[in-house]
PDB file of C-alpha atoms in Angstrom:
ATOM      1  CA  UNK A 883      99.576  32.509 184.261  1.00 91.00           C
ATOM      2  CA  UNK A 884      99.235  29.007 185.738  1.00 92.00           C
ATOM      3  CA  UNK A 885     102.886  28.785 186.666  1.00 94.00           C
ATOM      4  CA  UNK A 886     105.871  30.879 187.771  1.00 94.00           C
ATOM      5  CA  UNK A 887     106.463  34.112 185.999  1.00 94.00           C
ATOM      6  CA  UNK A 888     110.011  34.085 184.871  1.00 95.00           C
ATOM      7  CA  UNK A 889     110.376  37.526 183.304  1.00 95.00           C
ATOM      8  CA  UNK A 890     108.429  40.646 182.261  1.00 96.00           C
ATOM      9  CA  UNK A 891     109.614  42.878 179.439  1.00 96.00           C
ATOM     10  CA  UNK A 892     108.231  46.211 178.160  1.00 96.00           C
ATOM     11  CA  UNK A 893     107.861  46.755 174.405  1.00 96.00           C
ATOM     12  CA  UNK A 894     109.525  50.224 174.195  1.00 93.00           C
ATOM     13  CA  UNK A 895     108.319  50.598 170.593  1.00 93.00           C
ATOM     14  CA  UNK A 896     104.716  49.996 171.333  1.00 93.00           C
ATOM     15  CA  UNK A 897     102.339  53.076 171.296  1.00 89.00           C
ATOM     16  CA  UNK A 898      99.944  51.294 173.657  1.00 91.00           C
ATOM     17  CA  UNK A 899     102.604  50.350 176.293  1.00 93.00           C
ATOM     18  CA  UNK A 900     102.433  46.697 175.454  1.00 95.00           C
ATOM     19  CA  UNK A 901     104.388  44.296 177.727  1.00 97.00           C
ATOM     20  CA  UNK A 902     105.123  40.724 177.904  1.00 97.00           C
ATOM     21  CA  UNK A 903     105.549  37.903 180.344  1.00 97.00           C
ATOM     22  CA  UNK A 904     107.190  34.545 180.235  1.00 97.00           C
ATOM     23  CA  UNK A 905     106.029  31.634 182.392  1.00 97.00           C
ATOM     24  CA  UNK A 906     106.710  28.158 183.602  1.00 96.00           C
ATOM     25  CA  UNK A 907     103.260  27.390 182.183  1.00 97.00           C
ATOM     26  CA  UNK A 908     105.007  27.297 178.825  1.00 97.00           C
ATOM     27  CA  UNK A 909     103.257  30.577 177.531  1.00 97.00           C
ATOM     28  CA  UNK A 910     104.225  34.146 176.691  1.00 98.00           C
ATOM     29  CA  UNK A 911     101.468  36.519 177.248  1.00 97.00           C
ATOM     30  CA  UNK A 912     101.299  39.979 175.927  1.00 97.00           C
ATOM     31  CA  UNK A 913      99.308  42.613 177.874  1.00 96.00           C
ATOM     32  CA  UNK A 914      97.820  45.687 176.802  1.00 95.00           C
ATOM     33  CA  UNK A 915      97.514  47.881 179.854  1.00 92.00           C
ATOM     34  CA  UNK A 916      95.078  50.385 178.271  1.00 89.00           C
ATOM     35  CA  UNK A 917      92.528  47.584 177.517  1.00 89.00           C
ATOM     36  CA  UNK A 918      90.374  45.041 179.420  1.00 86.00           C
ATOM     37  CA  UNK A 919      90.922  42.572 176.508  1.00 88.00           C
ATOM     38  CA  UNK A 920      92.489  39.163 177.461  1.00 91.00           C
ATOM     39  CA  UNK A 921      96.202  38.910 176.685  1.00 94.00           C
ATOM     40  CA  UNK A 922      97.657  37.503 173.554  1.00 95.00           C
ATOM     41  CA  UNK A 923      98.804  34.064 174.513  1.00 96.00           C
ATOM     42  CA  UNK A 924     101.758  32.344 172.764  1.00 97.00           C
ATOM     43  CA  UNK A 925     101.906  28.569 173.568  1.00 97.00           C
ATOM     44  CA  UNK A 926     105.201  26.837 173.539  1.00 97.00           C
ATOM     45  CA  UNK A 927     106.190  23.109 174.076  1.00 96.00           C
ATOM     46  CA  UNK A 928     108.479  23.898 177.112  1.00 97.00           C
ATOM     47  CA  UNK A 929     108.687  26.506 179.895  1.00 96.00           C
ATOM     48  CA  UNK A 930     109.200  30.048 178.623  1.00 97.00           C
ATOM     49  CA  UNK A 931     112.111  31.672 180.520  1.00 96.00           C
ATOM     50  CA  UNK A 932     112.681  35.025 178.921  1.00 96.00           C
ATOM     51  CA  UNK A 933     111.578  37.265 176.066  1.00 97.00           C
ATOM     52  CA  UNK A 934     113.004  40.229 173.987  1.00 97.00           C
ATOM     53  CA  UNK A 935     111.042  42.514 171.716  1.00 97.00           C
ATOM     54  CA  UNK A 936     112.882  43.331 168.472  1.00 95.00           C
ATOM     55  CA  UNK A 937     114.225  46.900 168.702  1.00 92.00           C
ATOM     56  CA  UNK A 938     113.355  47.702 165.160  1.00 90.00           C
ATOM     57  CA  UNK A 939     109.893  46.244 164.555  1.00 92.00           C
ATOM     58  CA  UNK A 940     107.192  46.531 167.395  1.00 92.00           C
ATOM     59  CA  UNK A 941     105.481  43.314 166.327  1.00 95.00           C
ATOM     60  CA  UNK A 942     108.454  40.848 166.529  1.00 95.00           C
ATOM     61  CA  UNK A 943     109.827  39.027 169.653  1.00 96.00           C
ATOM     62  CA  UNK A 944     112.091  36.208 170.578  1.00 97.00           C
ATOM     63  CA  UNK A 945     111.197  33.676 173.221  1.00 98.00           C
ATOM     64  CA  UNK A 946     113.794  31.691 175.198  1.00 97.00           C
ATOM     65  CA  UNK A 947     112.690  28.115 175.854  1.00 97.00           C
ATOM     66  CA  UNK A 948     113.727  25.417 178.533  1.00 96.00           C
ATOM     67  CA  UNK A 949     114.319  22.943 175.570  1.00 97.00           C
ATOM     68  CA  UNK A 950     117.254  24.823 174.261  1.00 97.00           C
ATOM     69  CA  UNK A 951     115.486  26.818 171.491  1.00 97.00           C
ATOM     70  CA  UNK A 952     114.854  30.536 170.822  1.00 98.00           C
ATOM     71  CA  UNK A 953     111.752  30.923 168.904  1.00 97.00           C
ATOM     72  CA  UNK A 954     110.794  34.102 166.841  1.00 96.00           C
ATOM     73  CA  UNK A 955     107.233  35.362 166.462  1.00 97.00           C
ATOM     74  CA  UNK A 956     105.203  38.191 164.944  1.00 96.00           C
ATOM     75  CA  UNK A 957     102.526  38.599 167.562  1.00 95.00           C
ATOM     76  CA  UNK A 958      99.991  39.473 165.027  1.00 94.00           C
ATOM     77  CA  UNK A 959     100.025  35.910 163.907  1.00 92.00           C
ATOM     78  CA  UNK A 960     100.772  33.473 166.919  1.00 92.00           C
ATOM     79  CA  UNK A 961      99.628  30.326 165.186  1.00 88.00           C
ATOM     80  CA  UNK A 962     102.930  29.479 163.925  1.00 90.00           C
ATOM     81  CA  UNK A 963     106.633  30.805 164.768  1.00 94.00           C
ATOM     82  CA  UNK A 964     108.647  32.509 162.045  1.00 94.00           C
ATOM     83  CA  UNK A 965     112.112  31.263 162.798  1.00 93.00           C
ATOM     84  CA  UNK A 966     113.884  29.073 165.264  1.00 96.00           C
ATOM     85  CA  UNK A 967     117.587  29.660 166.555  1.00 96.00           C
ATOM     86  CA  UNK A 968     119.187  26.328 167.554  1.00 94.00           C
ATOM     87  CA  UNK A 969     122.762  26.865 168.895  1.00 93.00           C
ATOM     88  CA  UNK A 970     122.454  25.960 172.507  1.00 96.00           C
ATOM     89  CA  UNK A 971     122.476  22.453 174.089  1.00 96.00           C
ATOM     90  CA  UNK A 972     120.749  23.345 177.184  1.00 96.00           C
ATOM     91  CA  UNK A 973     117.987  25.620 178.874  1.00 95.00           C
ATOM     92  CA  UNK A 974     118.073  29.059 177.409  1.00 96.00           C
ATOM     93  CA  UNK A 975     117.189  31.373 180.317  1.00 93.00           C
ATOM     94  CA  UNK A 976     117.735  34.854 178.971  1.00 94.00           C
ATOM     95  CA  UNK A 977     117.666  36.779 175.772  1.00 96.00           C
ATOM     96  CA  UNK A 978     118.353  40.480 175.243  1.00 96.00           C
ATOM     97  CA  UNK A 979     119.285  42.835 172.483  1.00 96.00           C
ATOM     98  CA  UNK A 980     122.243  45.284 172.613  1.00 95.00           C
ATOM     99  CA  UNK A 981     122.724  48.789 171.038  1.00 91.00           C
ATOM    100  CA  UNK A 982     123.685  47.300 167.736  1.00 93.00           C
ATOM    101  CA  UNK A 983     120.566  45.040 167.398  1.00 94.00           C
ATOM    102  CA  UNK A 984     122.682  41.962 168.124  1.00 96.00           C
ATOM    103  CA  UNK A 985     120.739  39.268 170.210  1.00 97.00           C
ATOM    104  CA  UNK A 986     122.641  37.733 173.124  1.00 97.00           C
ATOM    105  CA  UNK A 987     121.301  34.482 174.672  1.00 97.00           C
ATOM    106  CA  UNK A 988     122.542  32.903 177.937  1.00 96.00           C
ATOM    107  CA  UNK A 989     122.251  29.182 178.453  1.00 95.00           C
ATOM    108  CA  UNK A 990     122.877  26.477 181.012  1.00 94.00           C
ATOM    109  CA  UNK A 991     125.241  25.038 178.590  1.00 95.00           C
ATOM    110  CA  UNK A 992     127.594  27.632 180.087  1.00 94.00           C
ATOM    111  CA  UNK A 993     127.842  29.637 177.008  1.00 96.00           C
ATOM    112  CA  UNK A 994     126.478  33.057 175.631  1.00 97.00           C
ATOM    113  CA  UNK A 995     125.745  33.237 172.030  1.00 97.00           C
ATOM    114  CA  UNK A 996     125.711  36.529 170.140  1.00 97.00           C
ATOM    115  CA  UNK A 997     123.342  36.443 167.131  1.00 97.00           C
ATOM    116  CA  UNK A 998     123.321  39.158 164.295  1.00 95.00           C
ATOM    117  CA  UNK A 999     121.224  39.700 161.324  1.00 91.00           C
ATOM    118  CA  UNK A1000     122.308  37.879 158.199  1.00 91.00           C
ATOM    119  CA  UNK A1001     121.896  38.513 154.597  1.00 90.00           C
ATOM    120  CA  UNK A1002     119.104  35.948 154.524  1.00 90.00           C
ATOM    121  CA  UNK A1003     115.516  37.098 154.593  1.00 91.00           C
ATOM    122  CA  UNK A1004     112.343  35.043 155.499  1.00 91.00           C
ATOM    123  CA  UNK A1005     108.977  35.703 154.011  1.00 93.00           C
ATOM    124  CA  UNK A1006     105.492  35.579 155.635  1.00 93.00           C
ATOM    125  CA  UNK A1007     102.133  37.226 155.393  1.00 92.00           C
ATOM    126  CA  UNK A1008      99.830  39.081 157.751  1.00 92.00           C
ATOM    127  CA  UNK A1009      96.156  39.453 156.383  1.00 89.00           C
ATOM    128  CA  UNK A1010      97.386  38.717 152.900  1.00 90.00           C
ATOM    129  CA  UNK A1011     100.070  41.460 153.084  1.00 92.00           C
ATOM    130  CA  UNK A1012     103.542  40.135 152.284  1.00 93.00           C
ATOM    131  CA  UNK A1013     106.314  40.873 154.802  1.00 93.00           C
ATOM    132  CA  UNK A1014     110.037  39.872 155.484  1.00 92.00           C
ATOM    133  CA  UNK A1015     112.374  39.666 158.218  1.00 91.00           C
ATOM    134  CA  UNK A1016     115.918  39.303 158.560  1.00 89.00           C
ATOM    135  CA  UNK A1017     117.148  35.817 159.838  1.00 91.00           C
ATOM    136  CA  UNK A1018     119.712  35.899 162.565  1.00 93.00           C
ATOM    137  CA  UNK A1019     122.767  33.753 162.606  1.00 95.00           C
ATOM    138  CA  UNK A1020     125.461  33.048 165.325  1.00 95.00           C
ATOM    139  CA  UNK A1021     128.517  35.246 165.129  1.00 96.00           C
ATOM    140  CA  UNK A1022     130.131  34.494 168.397  1.00 97.00           C
ATOM    141  CA  UNK A1023     130.091  32.104 171.412  1.00 97.00           C
ATOM    142  CA  UNK A1024     131.312  33.368 174.771  1.00 97.00           C
ATOM    143  CA  UNK A1025     132.924  30.838 177.039  1.00 96.00           C
ATOM    144  CA  UNK A1026     134.586  31.250 180.489  1.00 93.00           C
ATOM    145  CA  UNK A1027     131.793  31.588 183.042  1.00 94.00           C
ATOM    146  CA  UNK A1028     130.060  28.922 184.939  1.00 92.00           C
ATOM    147  CA  UNK A1029     126.250  28.484 185.114  1.00 90.00           C
ATOM    148  CA  UNK A1030     125.308  24.811 184.967  1.00 87.00           C
ATOM    149  CA  UNK A1031     122.411  25.166 187.512  1.00 83.00           C
ATOM    150  CA  UNK A1032     121.053  28.673 187.840  1.00 74.00           C
ATOM    151  CA  UNK A1033     120.002  31.443 185.633  1.00 69.00           C
ATOM    152  CA  UNK A1034     122.974  33.651 185.912  1.00 74.00           C
ATOM    153  CA  UNK A1035     122.934  37.301 185.120  1.00 90.00           C
ATOM    154  CA  UNK A1036     123.928  38.924 181.798  1.00 95.00           C
ATOM    155  CA  UNK A1037     124.218  42.587 180.779  1.00 96.00           C
ATOM    156  CA  UNK A1038     125.577  44.233 177.634  1.00 95.00           C
ATOM    157  CA  UNK A1039     127.183  47.523 176.958  1.00 94.00           C
ATOM    158  CA  UNK A1040     128.257  48.909 173.479  1.00 92.00           C
ATOM    159  CA  UNK A1041     131.654  46.986 173.636  1.00 93.00           C
ATOM    160  CA  UNK A1042     131.322  44.588 176.470  1.00 96.00           C
ATOM    161  CA  UNK A1043     129.414  41.666 177.811  1.00 97.00           C
ATOM    162  CA  UNK A1044     129.279  41.144 181.532  1.00 96.00           C
ATOM    163  CA  UNK A1045     128.133  37.612 182.984  1.00 96.00           C
ATOM    164  CA  UNK A1046     127.402  36.310 186.454  1.00 94.00           C
ATOM    165  CA  UNK A1047     129.117  32.891 187.310  1.00 94.00           C
ATOM    166  CA  UNK A1048     128.303  30.190 189.727  1.00 93.00           C
ATOM    167  CA  UNK A1049     131.894  30.204 191.125  1.00 94.00           C
ATOM    168  CA  UNK A1050     131.114  33.674 192.604  1.00 95.00           C
ATOM    169  CA  UNK A1051     132.893  35.644 189.931  1.00 95.00           C
ATOM    170  CA  UNK A1052     131.829  38.557 187.694  1.00 96.00           C
ATOM    171  CA  UNK A1053     133.064  37.825 184.057  1.00 96.00           C
ATOM    172  CA  UNK A1054     133.658  40.381 181.360  1.00 96.00           C
ATOM    173  CA  UNK A1055     134.107  39.691 177.737  1.00 97.00           C
ATOM    174  CA  UNK A1056     134.861  41.956 174.935  1.00 96.00           C
ATOM    175  CA  UNK A1057     132.263  41.412 172.166  1.00 96.00           C
ATOM    176  CA  UNK A1058     135.320  40.849 169.839  1.00 95.00           C
ATOM    177  CA  UNK A1059     136.678  37.850 171.729  1.00 95.00           C
ATOM    178  CA  UNK A1060     135.144  34.641 172.819  1.00 97.00           C
ATOM    179  CA  UNK A1061     137.057  34.564 176.134  1.00 96.00           C
ATOM    180  CA  UNK A1062     137.021  36.681 179.166  1.00 96.00           C
ATOM    181  CA  UNK A1063     139.212  39.867 179.530  1.00 95.00           C
ATOM    182  CA  UNK A1064     138.402  40.087 183.144  1.00 94.00           C
ATOM    183  CA  UNK A1065     137.367  38.161 186.212  1.00 95.00           C
ATOM    184  CA  UNK A1066     136.510  39.620 189.556  1.00 96.00           C
ATOM    185  CA  UNK A1067     135.780  37.234 192.560  1.00 97.00           C
ATOM    186  CA  UNK A1068     133.244  38.171 195.154  1.00 96.00           C
ATOM    187  CA  UNK A1069     134.701  35.823 197.602  1.00 96.00           C
ATOM    188  CA  UNK A1070     135.655  37.229 201.050  1.00 95.00           C
ATOM    189  CA  UNK A1071     138.205  34.484 202.097  1.00 94.00           C
ATOM    190  CA  UNK A1072     135.901  33.133 204.583  1.00 94.00           C
ATOM    191  CA  UNK A1073     134.382  29.597 203.816  1.00 93.00           C
ATOM    192  CA  UNK A1074     131.187  30.235 205.628  1.00 90.00           C
ATOM    193  CA  UNK A1075     130.650  33.355 203.526  1.00 91.00           C
ATOM    194  CA  UNK A1076     131.808  32.029 200.164  1.00 95.00           C
ATOM    195  CA  UNK A1077     130.599  28.459 199.882  1.00 93.00           C
ATOM    196  CA  UNK A1078     128.074  27.772 197.220  1.00 93.00           C
ATOM    197  CA  UNK A1079     127.647  31.618 196.402  1.00 94.00           C
ATOM    198  CA  UNK A1080     127.129  32.974 192.787  1.00 94.00           C
ATOM    199  CA  UNK A1081     126.476  36.208 191.037  1.00 95.00           C
ATOM    200  CA  UNK A1082     122.767  36.880 191.021  1.00 94.00           C
ATOM    201  CA  UNK A1083     122.441  40.178 189.074  1.00 95.00           C
ATOM    202  CA  UNK A1084     124.393  42.860 187.238  1.00 96.00           C
ATOM    203  CA  UNK A1085     123.718  46.032 185.242  1.00 96.00           C
ATOM    204  CA  UNK A1086     125.404  48.987 183.538  1.00 96.00           C
ATOM    205  CA  UNK A1087     124.617  52.555 184.308  1.00 95.00           C
ATOM    206  CA  UNK A1088     123.603  54.940 181.380  1.00 93.00           C
ATOM    207  CA  UNK A1089     127.421  56.036 180.874  1.00 92.00           C
ATOM    208  CA  UNK A1090     128.262  52.364 180.517  1.00 93.00           C
ATOM    209  CA  UNK A1091     131.431  53.075 182.524  1.00 93.00           C
ATOM    210  CA  UNK A1092     129.913  51.796 185.776  1.00 96.00           C
ATOM    211  CA  UNK A1093     128.883  48.176 186.560  1.00 97.00           C
ATOM    212  CA  UNK A1094     126.888  47.098 189.445  1.00 97.00           C
ATOM    213  CA  UNK A1095     127.056  43.526 190.561  1.00 96.00           C
ATOM    214  CA  UNK A1096     125.368  41.435 193.395  1.00 96.00           C
ATOM    215  CA  UNK A1097     125.758  37.797 194.729  1.00 95.00           C
ATOM    216  CA  UNK A1098     123.554  35.405 196.496  1.00 94.00           C
ATOM    217  CA  UNK A1099     125.157  36.475 199.856  1.00 94.00           C
ATOM    218  CA  UNK A1100     123.897  39.947 199.561  1.00 95.00           C
ATOM    219  CA  UNK A1101     127.243  41.488 198.672  1.00 96.00           C
ATOM    220  CA  UNK A1102     126.823  44.466 196.122  1.00 97.00           C
ATOM    221  CA  UNK A1103     129.807  45.983 194.377  1.00 97.00           C
ATOM    222  CA  UNK A1104     130.198  48.963 191.997  1.00 97.00           C
ATOM    223  CA  UNK A1105     132.886  48.888 189.493  1.00 95.00           C
ATOM    224  CA  UNK A1106     134.252  51.935 187.520  1.00 94.00           C
ATOM    225  CA  UNK A1107     135.717  50.909 184.032  1.00 88.00           C
ATOM    226  CA  UNK A1108     138.397  53.385 182.629  1.00 83.00           C
ATOM    227  CA  UNK A1109     138.610  53.649 178.842  1.00 72.00           C
ATOM    228  CA  UNK A1110     142.147  53.276 177.548  1.00 65.00           C
ATOM    229  CA  UNK A1111     142.966  55.402 174.375  1.00 58.00           C
TER     230      UNK A1111
END
């Protein structure tokens, strides 16, 4: 790359261990670690900030761009994209899939969009063979966290969406509701410790009952969620 590397992702469906990198040089590059061949290079019109491989098809991927678009490719034919998701009004800095194959995108427009496969199918060809793909459509917009400046963190579980916020709060949504069900502040009560701090990263463990969060001051917290019957 000729610019900052924003993200790397492994393609878990790839038999050769393919992984991708998104960069400020306006490219996504796909690397085969078992080969000395040059990487596949996808060129976009703005910075590429994140990528997500389709969980059901090893050849399909989504690219999050600084011009607010999410662009869909089959990397066997990178001359043109297959589809563009246009639902954000600012930089899209993160895309990821959940267990149900819904795509989540986080933007500096201070929303997260949940995209789901629709009943509409697109058609294209690879080496003359006709192929189809399910077009995604926006199903829900999540609002309640603050991230107008930074690439805030995002993590999904089966039922919940956790987001970092620039007001030093960890925000949790139910996937069935557009507004937060829980806000937890990382503030200590000391101005010198809390001023201008924000949540930098979050992740669920394998049980999806424990959530770990970190903020820009170096505070790390572990939360245990209890299921209510």
